[in-house]
Each structure stands twice: as structure tokens, then as C-alpha cells.
């Protein structure tokens, strides 16, 4: 009766710019004797419902008829809609079902469809589209052995790069994250040729500012590079050398809280400045929320070492987002954008100001947010967020795609994985979709290969996680599944993001076991070569920049889709089962070029845990089969 993903029923499909006429068309069986139909649109901001009459517009075959209307969303925001029809059986509601199709809901309580309407003129930076991201946990990537100055004496350095990170509590029962391996900015700079060979165009760095833990999410001074990583000069050099290789630097901004051991709070008295913990006359005191000064204060998820800040405090907001503030300083020194930690804990007004500040400094600065759910309709702390409507985020970490990719390869039905993918594409603005950070693992999750083939963790503790290792058979299976997972990463809409070491076969459960040192000289060469091949695939084919996505097949362990642009069309097919399967290719693919896998005639032959990628040129070039 209706399909929101089909332009025959809704044109245009997907998110639209404010003021864009959207044409709706529903197909109603004649035997219902429909005498009237209407579109019911709920404005999510005002909660007001607008009723639009649909008009009969002709027959749809012998047994159905078409009804249609236009709706023009005049303001950006979210809208939810459904249909009502007047039949000889009374008023019936047509509501959303799985697959975004419509059906009569006799109970009157089916879901509504979402219409995302973004601001007029909303654009996102071009430079990331079609590229490849690479996430680095700086302390664990590469140690340049460069001598460092002003490193605090209370930091413990491992002598062996292959050591396991410390995880046992100290004598006070605390895990301090105060052990270091010595990875630094110069080390990243030395490995730029390696990243270039992978096809990397953007490095996302976990926090690099002064902080007294190896993860640095407890910022001590936003204005300084952590001395264990090097200097401001080293940062400028890294950005400059990377730019010459076509690689940008994305920084991690942790702005919802600081460290208690910081120049701003100064609980331990490490700094000469007067912090909020020391005096209510401190210029930083208004940044924090004390219930009983100085010992009882609001902190991030109850961790006393991470006091929350009042992001909308004028002094703090100016310090971070003002002209010449922290956001602009590091962009001016060479960064190309910011990834915002826990974006759902940052107020809208703060994100508005941060985005505006970044764009004032560099009009193509990227602002990317950490959001774990569907970012188009996320509600945080009782407030519907407007991350993707323009003026805030350019992109988000694409956890839904991670769920689909890893789920498809660990038992999820292919139809369910495809539904997750299509739902994101239906709800997100296209200019956001092309920049989505498609990761399958980060510093916050288990390593992808461990999820795909390792022993399930089942809430087991750190003692077990420390000792658990994949068997040879598990690793062989993990290798096969990593090939499929990474192929999906690289060919779905958005930008693949490699978590350092995934390409080398690094395994590990949760923090800190997912943060071991990169295994230089001990990489799995076969997997590394696969990632290099995928990098070349993205570089060689313009369809991955912002080509259309069309599902082909989803079921019985098979997932297949098309990417299409003016120059070419690529078909991707993946087999998640441990048995050979075949897939009949669409018409015209008999002459397609085989980029990966095998095809005979018009049939793709997919080995157990195998894949295929087939290309049709659309510019008149003759396709040849390799």
C-alpha cells in the first residue's frame, strides 16, 4: 500500500531540505471502497498534527487505485506521519511495518514513518568523502624513542612493547591507567608512509592533550600537548607532513568533563594555578557543580576523577569555543576537525557554538560526534537531539552499521542486518551519510576479530579476559570473517575507519585488552594485504564517494547490494555461511568486471565465508572480466 523507500510512493525518499515538496502516493485495494484518504503529519517539535487530504488519481491495475498529495515541510526538524482511509468498514489507519512499508492496522497502533527535514543550505566538508579513516590510541601505536621533556615523574613506562597493559587494581583498589608504552606524535609521523599505503586519508587521534592517564580522557590542560606524546611543534609537524600525503588529522574533544588532577580543578595541587577544588574564588569554580564544596561535586558517571563541567557557563564556553579558544587554536595549528566525546552529554547550545567556532576558523572543518544509536532521532536526558539537522554535527560514529556488520557475521538474519542499514539511510541526510564513520571496533569495544570468532565474553571479568586467547582454528575463522566485515565497512555508504591494529589481526576483549601495542613486525601479512587491496578498491572507484545504495538480496546467509553513480555501478555479495552459495547477478552483469571473487556467466560463486565484487562501467568503456 505504501513504501517510504520507493520513489513511486514517496518522492523524494529519505531526508529532505526544509521547503522541499514531498509527494505521497498510496495504493488502496478497490474492494475496500475507499471514499476518502488523508495524510496525518505530526510535527515533533510542536506535537501538532497537520491533516492533508489525498486525491484519487487513477487506477493501479485492475484491483487497486492510487491516492496522492503533496506535503511541504516549512521548518527543519523531525516529522512523523501515517495515513487514514475511509472505507465501507469505517476509518482504517495505514501504519509503518518492517521494511518501511505500509499496511492496514486494525488495532490502530502501528508505527509512524519518520521524515527528517534538515536546514536549508546544510552542507558537510567534501574532503572526507570517499576516504579512509584510521583511529590511533597514541600511546600504543609507535614509539619514536625521541627524548621527552617535562614528563611527570609518577608515570610508569613499560620496557617491553609487547607487555600486557596494566589492569589489576593498585594497593588502594583503583585501576589508575598510569602505565605507558611510549607511543608518541613523532612515532605516528614516522609511520605516515605505512598509513598512506593503506589508503588512509584521515587519522582520528584519541586525546592528545595533557592528562594524567594513558587514555587522556581526564584532560588536565586543553591548551598543551601531553609531554609523553611530544610538543606543540611535534603536532604541527605531524599535521604538515600528513597533509603532504593527503592525510588530515581529526582530534578528540573531551568537553563534558575534565580531570580532577587538572589546571582547572587541581585537586592534587599539582599545578601552580588556583583550581576550583582549592578556592571558590578560582576563575574555574563556576565551571563545576559542587553540592558541598570542595569534596562533593557532579562527576561523569560517578567517577570522582572526572568532574563534570557546566558547558553553557559563559566562561567555559568562551574558553573552548570563543575566537582564539581551544577549538580554533588546534585547527589553526593544523588539525582538520574534532570528534566530540559523549556528544549526547553536551548541550545543544554548546554544540551549536563549537560547530560555529570550528567553521569560522576553517570553513571545511569536520565536526563528528560520538553517538551510539540512530543519531537522527536520538533522545538524551529527555530532549530530542538535532545533531544532523544542520549547524551541529557533520557526521557521527556509525554504531548501527557496526551492529549490522558484526551481527550479520555472528548469526543475525541477513534481512535484519539489511534493515538496520536501510533505516539509517532512510533517516540520515545524504550529506551526512557520505561521511559516516563506519567502524567495527574502537577503544571502547572488543576487537572485531574477537567478537567475530573468539570465545564470547559473557560478562566474564578481567582475569579471564587477560588469559583468553583465540585458538588457531578460531583465528582462521576470524580471518575469513574479518575479510567480510572489512569489505562491508569499505563498500557501504560512509567512510571506513580502521581501529589501529585491526588490519594486522590484533585480538582482545574490553579495555585495556583492546589497547595493546601495534604488533610491528608481527602483523598477519595476509590480512594486511587484504586491507591494502580494499584501500586500492576505494581509491580506484568513484562510486564510494557518495554513490547510491540499492539492496539486491538479503536472506539465507547472503547479503548483496549495489553502489551506483554516473560513472559506474558495483555489486557487492557476501556469504556468511560455511558452505558455498550462488547468487544470480542482475541483468547486464554477464559482462561485468570481476574485482573480487568469482563469477560464471551470470552467476556469482561465493565460497564459504566468501565474497564477490563486480563492476559495470557506465562511461562507454568496455568491461572486461578478470
mmCIF file of N, CA and C in Angstrom, residues 439-551:
data_model
loop_
_atom_site.group_PDB
_atom_site.id
_atom_site.type_symbol
_atom_site.label_atom_id
_atom_site.label_comp_id
_atom_site.label_asym_id
_atom_site.label_seq_id
_atom_site.Cartn_x
_atom_site.Cartn_y
_atom_site.Cartn_z
ATOM 1 N N UNK A 439 32.922 2.147 11.601
ATOM 2 C CA UNK A 439 33.912 1.373 12.336
ATOM 3 C C UNK A 439 33.327 0.027 12.729
ATOM 4 N N UNK A 440 34.195 -0.944 12.991
ATOM 5 C CA UNK A 440 33.749 -2.230 13.541
ATOM 6 C C UNK A 440 34.412 -2.473 14.892
ATOM 7 N N UNK A 441 35.177 -1.525 15.351
ATOM 8 C CA UNK A 441 35.803 -1.604 16.661
ATOM 9 C C UNK A 441 36.456 -0.281 16.995
ATOM 10 N N UNK A 442 36.493 0.057 18.292
ATOM 11 C CA UNK A 442 37.150 1.269 18.763
ATOM 12 C C UNK A 442 37.802 0.973 20.111
ATOM 13 N N UNK A 443 38.339 2.006 20.718
ATOM 14 C CA UNK A 443 38.926 1.873 22.053
ATOM 15 C C UNK A 443 37.886 1.529 23.105
ATOM 16 N N UNK A 444 36.603 1.672 22.771
ATOM 17 C CA UNK A 444 35.519 1.398 23.719
ATOM 18 C C UNK A 444 34.900 0.014 23.550
ATOM 19 N N UNK A 445 35.334 -0.750 22.555
ATOM 20 C CA UNK A 445 34.700 -2.039 22.263
ATOM 21 C C UNK A 445 35.743 -3.145 22.185
ATOM 22 N N UNK A 446 35.261 -4.373 22.216
ATOM 23 C CA UNK A 446 36.145 -5.505 21.970
ATOM 24 C C UNK A 446 36.679 -5.430 20.539
ATOM 25 N N UNK A 447 37.853 -6.003 20.338
ATOM 26 C CA UNK A 447 38.410 -6.087 18.991
ATOM 27 C C UNK A 447 37.457 -6.862 18.081
ATOM 28 N N UNK A 448 37.359 -6.417 16.841
ATOM 29 C CA UNK A 448 36.388 -7.005 15.911
ATOM 30 C C UNK A 448 36.638 -8.493 15.693
ATOM 31 N N UNK A 449 37.884 -8.887 15.538
ATOM 32 C CA UNK A 449 38.162 -10.301 15.265
ATOM 33 C C UNK A 449 37.787 -11.167 16.462
ATOM 34 N N UNK A 450 37.892 -10.607 17.663
ATOM 35 C CA UNK A 450 37.496 -11.325 18.875
ATOM 36 C C UNK A 450 35.990 -11.502 18.920
ATOM 37 N N UNK A 451 35.247 -10.460 18.553
ATOM 38 C CA UNK A 451 33.784 -10.562 18.501
ATOM 39 C C UNK A 451 33.358 -11.596 17.471
ATOM 40 N N UNK A 452 34.034 -11.620 16.334
ATOM 41 C CA UNK A 452 33.627 -12.458 15.211
ATOM 42 C C UNK A 452 33.907 -13.936 15.440
ATOM 43 N N UNK A 453 34.995 -14.266 16.145
ATOM 44 C CA UNK A 453 35.374 -15.679 16.225
ATOM 45 C C UNK A 453 35.896 -16.125 17.585
ATOM 46 N N UNK A 454 36.090 -15.198 18.517
ATOM 47 C CA UNK A 454 36.611 -15.578 19.821
ATOM 48 C C UNK A 454 35.544 -16.142 20.741
ATOM 49 N N UNK A 455 35.976 -16.643 21.891
ATOM 50 C CA UNK A 455 35.045 -17.118 22.905
ATOM 51 C C UNK A 455 34.220 -15.939 23.403
ATOM 52 N N UNK A 456 32.884 -16.036 23.381
ATOM 53 C CA UNK A 456 32.061 -14.922 23.883
ATOM 54 C C UNK A 456 32.422 -14.586 25.326
ATOM 55 N N UNK A 457 32.477 -13.295 25.629
ATOM 56 C CA UNK A 457 32.923 -12.859 26.948
ATOM 57 C C UNK A 457 31.920 -13.196 28.046
ATOM 58 N N UNK A 458 30.645 -13.043 27.737
ATOM 59 C CA UNK A 458 29.564 -13.359 28.686
ATOM 60 C C UNK A 458 29.793 -12.726 30.058
ATOM 61 N N UNK A 459 30.168 -11.474 30.064
ATOM 62 C CA UNK A 459 30.336 -10.707 31.309
ATOM 63 C C UNK A 459 31.426 -11.255 32.233
ATOM 64 N N UNK A 460 32.331 -12.058 31.676
ATOM 65 C CA UNK A 460 33.423 -12.554 32.498
ATOM 66 C C UNK A 460 34.422 -11.437 32.773
ATOM 67 N N UNK A 461 35.088 -11.528 33.892
ATOM 68 C CA UNK A 461 35.917 -10.446 34.382
ATOM 69 C C UNK A 461 37.267 -10.328 33.720
ATOM 70 N N UNK A 462 38.048 -9.383 34.219
ATOM 71 C CA UNK A 462 39.334 -9.068 33.608
ATOM 72 C C UNK A 462 40.358 -10.196 33.738
ATOM 73 N N UNK A 463 40.269 -10.974 34.788
ATOM 74 C CA UNK A 463 41.192 -12.105 34.942
ATOM 75 C C UNK A 463 41.050 -13.058 33.771
ATOM 76 N N UNK A 464 39.789 -13.397 33.447
ATOM 77 C CA UNK A 464 39.536 -14.281 32.304
ATOM 78 C C UNK A 464 39.934 -13.600 30.998
ATOM 79 N N UNK A 465 39.548 -12.331 30.824
ATOM 80 C CA UNK A 465 39.884 -11.616 29.592
ATOM 81 C C UNK A 465 41.392 -11.565 29.366
ATOM 82 N N UNK A 466 42.140 -11.403 30.451
ATOM 83 C CA UNK A 466 43.594 -11.322 30.350
ATOM 84 C C UNK A 466 44.201 -12.618 29.825
ATOM 85 N N UNK A 467 43.620 -13.753 30.213
ATOM 86 C CA UNK A 467 44.211 -15.040 29.862
ATOM 87 C C UNK A 467 43.654 -15.624 28.571
ATOM 88 N N UNK A 468 42.482 -15.190 28.169
ATOM 89 C CA UNK A 468 41.830 -15.775 26.996
ATOM 90 C C UNK A 468 42.564 -15.418 25.714
ATOM 91 N N UNK A 469 42.780 -16.411 24.879
ATOM 92 C CA UNK A 469 43.392 -16.211 23.568
ATOM 93 C C UNK A 469 42.640 -17.058 22.547
ATOM 94 N N UNK A 470 42.547 -16.570 21.336
ATOM 95 C CA UNK A 470 41.895 -17.321 20.275
ATOM 96 C C UNK A 470 42.757 -18.516 19.889
ATOM 97 N N UNK A 471 42.110 -19.649 19.654
ATOM 98 C CA UNK A 471 42.822 -20.826 19.165
ATOM 99 C C UNK A 471 43.170 -20.618 17.687
ATOM 100 N N UNK A 472 44.008 -21.492 17.154
ATOM 101 C CA UNK A 472 44.359 -21.389 15.731
ATOM 102 C C UNK A 472 43.126 -21.517 14.850
ATOM 103 N N UNK A 473 42.233 -22.420 15.229
ATOM 104 C CA UNK A 473 41.017 -22.606 14.440
ATOM 105 C C UNK A 473 40.119 -21.380 14.535
ATOM 106 N N UNK A 474 40.005 -20.813 15.721
ATOM 107 C CA UNK A 474 39.208 -19.590 15.876
ATOM 108 C C UNK A 474 39.807 -18.461 15.053
ATOM 109 N N UNK A 475 41.135 -18.365 15.047
ATOM 110 C CA UNK A 475 41.769 -17.280 14.309
ATOM 111 C C UNK A 475 41.559 -17.446 12.809
ATOM 112 N N UNK A 476 41.618 -18.682 12.327
ATOM 113 C CA UNK A 476 41.380 -18.919 10.892
ATOM 114 C C UNK A 476 39.973 -18.473 10.506
ATOM 115 N N UNK A 477 39.005 -18.797 11.375
ATOM 116 C CA UNK A 477 37.632 -18.365 11.121
ATOM 117 C C UNK A 477 37.533 -16.848 11.234
ATOM 118 N N UNK A 478 38.210 -16.291 12.242
ATOM 119 C CA UNK A 478 38.199 -14.842 12.420
ATOM 120 C C UNK A 478 38.767 -14.118 11.220
ATOM 121 N N UNK A 479 39.823 -14.678 10.634
ATOM 122 C CA UNK A 479 40.423 -14.075 9.440
ATOM 123 C C UNK A 479 39.411 -14.020 8.302
ATOM 124 N N UNK A 480 38.700 -15.129 8.075
ATOM 125 C CA UNK A 480 37.712 -15.161 6.995
ATOM 126 C C UNK A 480 36.596 -14.149 7.245
ATOM 127 N N UNK A 481 36.150 -14.072 8.497
ATOM 128 C CA UNK A 481 35.063 -13.144 8.808
ATOM 129 C C UNK A 481 35.537 -11.687 8.796
ATOM 130 N N UNK A 482 36.793 -11.447 9.172
ATOM 131 C CA UNK A 482 37.325 -10.075 9.100
ATOM 132 C C UNK A 482 37.363 -9.585 7.661
ATOM 133 N N UNK A 483 37.653 -10.487 6.735
ATOM 134 C CA UNK A 483 37.632 -10.095 5.319
ATOM 135 C C UNK A 483 36.243 -9.608 4.920
ATOM 136 N N UNK A 484 35.213 -10.328 5.351
ATOM 137 C CA UNK A 484 33.849 -9.930 5.005
ATOM 138 C C UNK A 484 33.446 -8.650 5.730
ATOM 139 N N UNK A 485 33.776 -8.566 7.030
ATOM 140 C CA UNK A 485 33.403 -7.383 7.808
ATOM 141 C C UNK A 485 34.045 -6.136 7.238
ATOM 142 N N UNK A 486 35.319 -6.222 6.900
ATOM 143 C CA UNK A 486 36.025 -5.053 6.360
ATOM 144 C C UNK A 486 35.516 -4.711 4.957
ATOM 145 N N UNK A 487 35.157 -5.713 4.165
ATOM 146 C CA UNK A 487 34.599 -5.427 2.844
ATOM 147 C C UNK A 487 33.290 -4.652 2.986
ATOM 148 N N UNK A 488 32.448 -5.034 3.939
ATOM 149 C CA UNK A 488 31.222 -4.268 4.169
ATOM 150 C C UNK A 488 31.560 -2.853 4.614
ATOM 151 N N UNK A 489 32.502 -2.732 5.550
ATOM 152 C CA UNK A 489 32.959 -1.404 6.003
ATOM 153 C C UNK A 489 33.335 -0.514 4.839
ATOM 154 N N UNK A 490 34.069 -1.075 3.907
ATOM 155 C CA UNK A 490 34.649 -0.302 2.811
ATOM 156 C C UNK A 490 33.676 -0.042 1.670
ATOM 157 N N UNK A 491 32.571 -0.781 1.613
ATOM 158 C CA UNK A 491 31.675 -0.637 0.454
ATOM 159 C C UNK A 491 30.296 -0.099 0.807
ATOM 160 N N UNK A 492 29.940 -0.058 2.093
ATOM 161 C CA UNK A 492 28.682 0.579 2.482
ATOM 162 C C UNK A 492 28.833 2.098 2.405
ATOM 163 N N UNK A 493 27.735 2.840 2.304
ATOM 164 C CA UNK A 493 27.831 4.306 2.302
ATOM 165 C C UNK A 493 28.536 4.805 3.560
ATOM 166 N N UNK A 494 29.373 5.802 3.394
ATOM 167 C CA UNK A 494 30.140 6.343 4.503
ATOM 168 C C UNK A 494 31.620 6.127 4.305
ATOM 169 N N UNK A 495 32.373 6.259 5.392
ATOM 170 C CA UNK A 495 33.833 6.198 5.351
ATOM 171 C C UNK A 495 34.306 5.125 6.324
ATOM 172 N N UNK A 496 35.036 4.112 5.851
ATOM 173 C CA UNK A 496 35.526 3.091 6.779
ATOM 174 C C UNK A 496 36.548 3.679 7.743
ATOM 175 N N UNK A 497 36.522 3.210 8.986
ATOM 176 C CA UNK A 497 37.506 3.626 9.977
ATOM 177 C C UNK A 497 38.158 2.388 10.574
ATOM 178 N N UNK A 498 39.459 2.247 10.356
ATOM 179 C CA UNK A 498 40.219 1.126 10.907
ATOM 180 C C UNK A 498 40.674 1.487 12.317
ATOM 181 N N UNK A 499 40.395 0.636 13.282
ATOM 182 C CA UNK A 499 40.968 0.812 14.617
ATOM 183 C C UNK A 499 42.368 0.212 14.579
ATOM 184 N N UNK A 500 43.367 1.016 14.898
ATOM 185 C CA UNK A 500 44.764 0.615 14.713
ATOM 186 C C UNK A 500 44.983 -0.845 15.133
ATOM 187 N N UNK A 501 45.619 -1.611 14.246
ATOM 188 C CA UNK A 501 45.921 -2.999 14.552
ATOM 189 C C UNK A 501 44.895 -3.995 14.064
ATOM 190 N N UNK A 502 43.671 -3.549 13.768
ATOM 191 C CA UNK A 502 42.684 -4.481 13.224
ATOM 192 C C UNK A 502 43.192 -5.080 11.922
ATOM 193 N N UNK A 503 43.864 -4.257 11.134
ATOM 194 C CA UNK A 503 44.382 -4.714 9.853
ATOM 195 C C UNK A 503 45.531 -5.702 10.005
ATOM 196 N N UNK A 504 46.093 -5.775 11.210
ATOM 197 C CA UNK A 504 47.220 -6.672 11.479
ATOM 198 C C UNK A 504 46.791 -7.929 12.218
ATOM 199 N N UNK A 505 45.495 -8.010 12.567
ATOM 200 C CA UNK A 505 44.986 -9.191 13.241
ATOM 201 C C UNK A 505 45.024 -9.128 14.753
ATOM 202 N N UNK A 506 45.081 -7.926 15.326
ATOM 203 C CA UNK A 506 45.129 -7.796 16.788
ATOM 204 C C UNK A 506 43.795 -8.244 17.396
ATOM 205 N N UNK A 507 43.884 -9.086 18.442
ATOM 206 C CA UNK A 507 42.699 -9.532 19.152
ATOM 207 C C UNK A 507 42.667 -8.912 20.540
ATOM 208 N N UNK A 508 41.558 -9.053 21.247
ATOM 209 C CA UNK A 508 41.476 -8.543 22.605
ATOM 210 C C UNK A 508 40.051 -8.234 23.010
ATOM 211 N N UNK A 509 39.782 -8.417 24.294
ATOM 212 C CA UNK A 509 38.462 -8.109 24.829
ATOM 213 C C UNK A 509 38.400 -6.629 25.214
ATOM 214 N N UNK A 510 37.716 -6.288 26.274
ATOM 215 C CA UNK A 510 37.469 -4.876 26.573
ATOM 216 C C UNK A 510 38.693 -4.188 27.177
ATOM 217 N N UNK A 511 38.571 -2.868 27.313
ATOM 218 C CA UNK A 511 39.608 -2.028 27.898
ATOM 219 C C UNK A 511 40.173 -2.692 29.163
ATOM 220 N N UNK A 512 41.514 -2.847 29.250
ATOM 221 C CA UNK A 512 42.553 -2.323 28.361
ATOM 222 C C UNK A 512 43.060 -3.329 27.334
ATOM 223 N N UNK A 513 42.409 -4.492 27.224
ATOM 224 C CA UNK A 513 42.933 -5.560 26.367
ATOM 225 C C UNK A 513 42.732 -5.260 24.881
ATOM 226 N N UNK A 514 41.908 -4.263 24.580
ATOM 227 C CA UNK A 514 41.742 -3.798 23.196
ATOM 228 C C UNK A 514 42.693 -2.645 22.877
ATOM 229 N N UNK A 515 43.621 -2.362 23.789
ATOM 230 C CA UNK A 515 44.516 -1.211 23.627
ATOM 231 C C UNK A 515 45.986 -1.618 23.738
ATOM 232 N N UNK A 516 46.297 -2.802 23.265
ATOM 233 C CA UNK A 516 47.686 -3.260 23.287
ATOM 234 C C UNK A 516 48.488 -2.552 22.197
ATOM 235 N N UNK A 517 49.801 -2.690 22.250
ATOM 236 C CA UNK A 517 50.650 -2.042 21.256
ATOM 237 C C UNK A 517 50.483 -2.648 19.872
ATOM 238 N N UNK A 518 50.623 -1.796 18.853
ATOM 239 C CA UNK A 518 50.567 -2.303 17.477
ATOM 240 C C UNK A 518 51.722 -3.299 17.286
ATOM 241 N N UNK A 519 51.457 -4.457 16.690
ATOM 242 C CA UNK A 519 52.477 -5.508 16.596
ATOM 243 C C UNK A 519 53.453 -5.325 15.433
ATOM 244 N N UNK A 520 54.249 -4.279 15.487
ATOM 245 C CA UNK A 520 55.168 -4.010 14.385
ATOM 246 C C UNK A 520 56.109 -5.202 14.157
ATOM 247 N N UNK A 521 56.165 -5.671 12.891
ATOM 248 C CA UNK A 521 57.000 -6.804 12.534
ATOM 249 C C UNK A 521 56.354 -8.151 12.790
ATOM 250 N N UNK A 522 55.171 -8.141 13.436
ATOM 251 C CA UNK A 522 54.483 -9.396 13.752
ATOM 252 C C UNK A 522 53.064 -9.399 13.183
ATOM 253 N N UNK A 523 52.809 -8.530 12.224
ATOM 254 C CA UNK A 523 51.478 -8.430 11.634
ATOM 255 C C UNK A 523 51.129 -9.719 10.874
ATOM 256 N N UNK A 524 49.831 -9.976 10.760
ATOM 257 C CA UNK A 524 49.399 -11.024 9.847
ATOM 258 C C UNK A 524 49.415 -10.434 8.440
ATOM 259 N N UNK A 525 50.387 -10.846 7.661
ATOM 260 C CA UNK A 525 50.615 -10.225 6.344
ATOM 261 C C UNK A 525 49.442 -10.439 5.395
ATOM 262 N N UNK A 526 48.786 -11.595 5.504
ATOM 263 C CA UNK A 526 47.684 -11.877 4.580
ATOM 264 C C UNK A 526 46.523 -10.921 4.828
ATOM 265 N N UNK A 527 46.220 -10.683 6.106
ATOM 266 C CA UNK A 527 45.137 -9.750 6.430
ATOM 267 C C UNK A 527 45.537 -8.324 6.066
ATOM 268 N N UNK A 528 46.785 -7.973 6.331
ATOM 269 C CA UNK A 528 47.271 -6.637 5.993
ATOM 270 C C UNK A 528 47.188 -6.401 4.489
ATOM 271 N N UNK A 529 47.544 -7.395 3.704
ATOM 272 C CA UNK A 529 47.456 -7.264 2.240
ATOM 273 C C UNK A 529 46.007 -7.085 1.792
ATOM 274 N N UNK A 530 45.096 -7.745 2.504
ATOM 275 C CA UNK A 530 43.674 -7.599 2.183
ATOM 276 C C UNK A 530 43.227 -6.152 2.389
ATOM 277 N N UNK A 531 43.642 -5.550 3.493
ATOM 278 C CA UNK A 531 43.276 -4.162 3.761
ATOM 279 C C UNK A 531 43.889 -3.218 2.721
ATOM 280 N N UNK A 532 45.090 -3.516 2.291
ATOM 281 C CA UNK A 532 45.695 -2.689 1.243
ATOM 282 C C UNK A 532 44.906 -2.812 -0.055
ATOM 283 N N UNK A 533 44.421 -4.009 -0.328
ATOM 284 C CA UNK A 533 43.610 -4.222 -1.536
ATOM 285 C C UNK A 533 42.301 -3.444 -1.437
ATOM 286 N N UNK A 534 41.696 -3.443 -0.247
ATOM 287 C CA UNK A 534 40.459 -2.688 -0.059
ATOM 288 C C UNK A 534 40.706 -1.187 -0.210
ATOM 289 N N UNK A 535 41.850 -0.726 0.290
ATOM 290 C CA UNK A 535 42.199 0.686 0.134
ATOM 291 C C UNK A 535 42.301 1.075 -1.327
ATOM 292 N N UNK A 536 42.921 0.205 -2.125
ATOM 293 C CA UNK A 536 43.042 0.463 -3.562
ATOM 294 C C UNK A 536 41.672 0.441 -4.233
ATOM 295 N N UNK A 537 40.798 -0.456 -3.771
ATOM 296 C CA UNK A 537 39.445 -0.545 -4.325
ATOM 297 C C UNK A 537 38.698 0.776 -4.146
ATOM 298 N N UNK A 538 38.774 1.351 -2.946
ATOM 299 C CA UNK A 538 38.086 2.631 -2.710
ATOM 300 C C UNK A 538 38.710 3.754 -3.515
ATOM 301 N N UNK A 539 40.027 3.733 -3.619
ATOM 302 C CA UNK A 539 40.719 4.787 -4.358
ATOM 303 C C UNK A 539 40.393 4.749 -5.843
ATOM 304 N N UNK A 540 40.200 3.552 -6.372
ATOM 305 C CA UNK A 540 40.019 3.390 -7.822
ATOM 306 C C UNK A 540 38.588 3.621 -8.296
ATOM 307 N N UNK A 541 37.626 3.648 -7.354
ATOM 308 C CA UNK A 541 36.233 3.669 -7.791
ATOM 309 C C UNK A 541 35.471 4.846 -7.185
ATOM 310 N N UNK A 542 35.073 5.786 -8.035
ATOM 311 C CA UNK A 542 34.378 6.999 -7.565
ATOM 312 C C UNK A 542 33.031 6.719 -6.923
ATOM 313 N N UNK A 543 32.469 5.525 -7.144
ATOM 314 C CA UNK A 543 31.146 5.217 -6.597
ATOM 315 C C UNK A 543 31.137 5.262 -5.071
ATOM 316 N N UNK A 544 32.306 5.080 -4.448
ATOM 317 C CA UNK A 544 32.345 5.054 -2.989
ATOM 318 C C UNK A 544 32.343 6.447 -2.374
ATOM 319 N N UNK A 545 32.458 7.463 -3.189
ATOM 320 C CA UNK A 545 32.434 8.820 -2.652
ATOM 321 C C UNK A 545 31.053 9.178 -2.130
ATOM 322 N N UNK A 546 30.031 9.007 -2.938
ATOM 323 C CA UNK A 546 28.661 9.224 -2.485
ATOM 324 C C UNK A 546 27.660 8.569 -3.419
ATOM 325 N N UNK A 547 28.029 7.392 -3.935
ATOM 326 C CA UNK A 547 27.138 6.664 -4.829
ATOM 327 C C UNK A 547 25.890 6.160 -4.121
ATOM 328 N N UNK A 548 24.835 5.987 -4.894
ATOM 329 C CA UNK A 548 23.577 5.483 -4.350
ATOM 330 C C UNK A 548 23.747 4.056 -3.837
ATOM 331 N N UNK A 549 22.871 3.682 -2.925
ATOM 332 C CA UNK A 549 22.858 2.323 -2.372
ATOM 333 C C UNK A 549 21.535 1.671 -2.723
ATOM 334 N N UNK A 550 21.598 0.438 -3.259
ATOM 335 C CA UNK A 550 20.385 -0.303 -3.590
ATOM 336 C C UNK A 550 20.530 -1.747 -3.130
ATOM 337 N N UNK A 551 19.619 -2.239 -2.284
ATOM 338 C CA UNK A 551 19.693 -3.645 -1.864
ATOM 339 C C UNK A 551 19.386 -4.575 -3.025
#
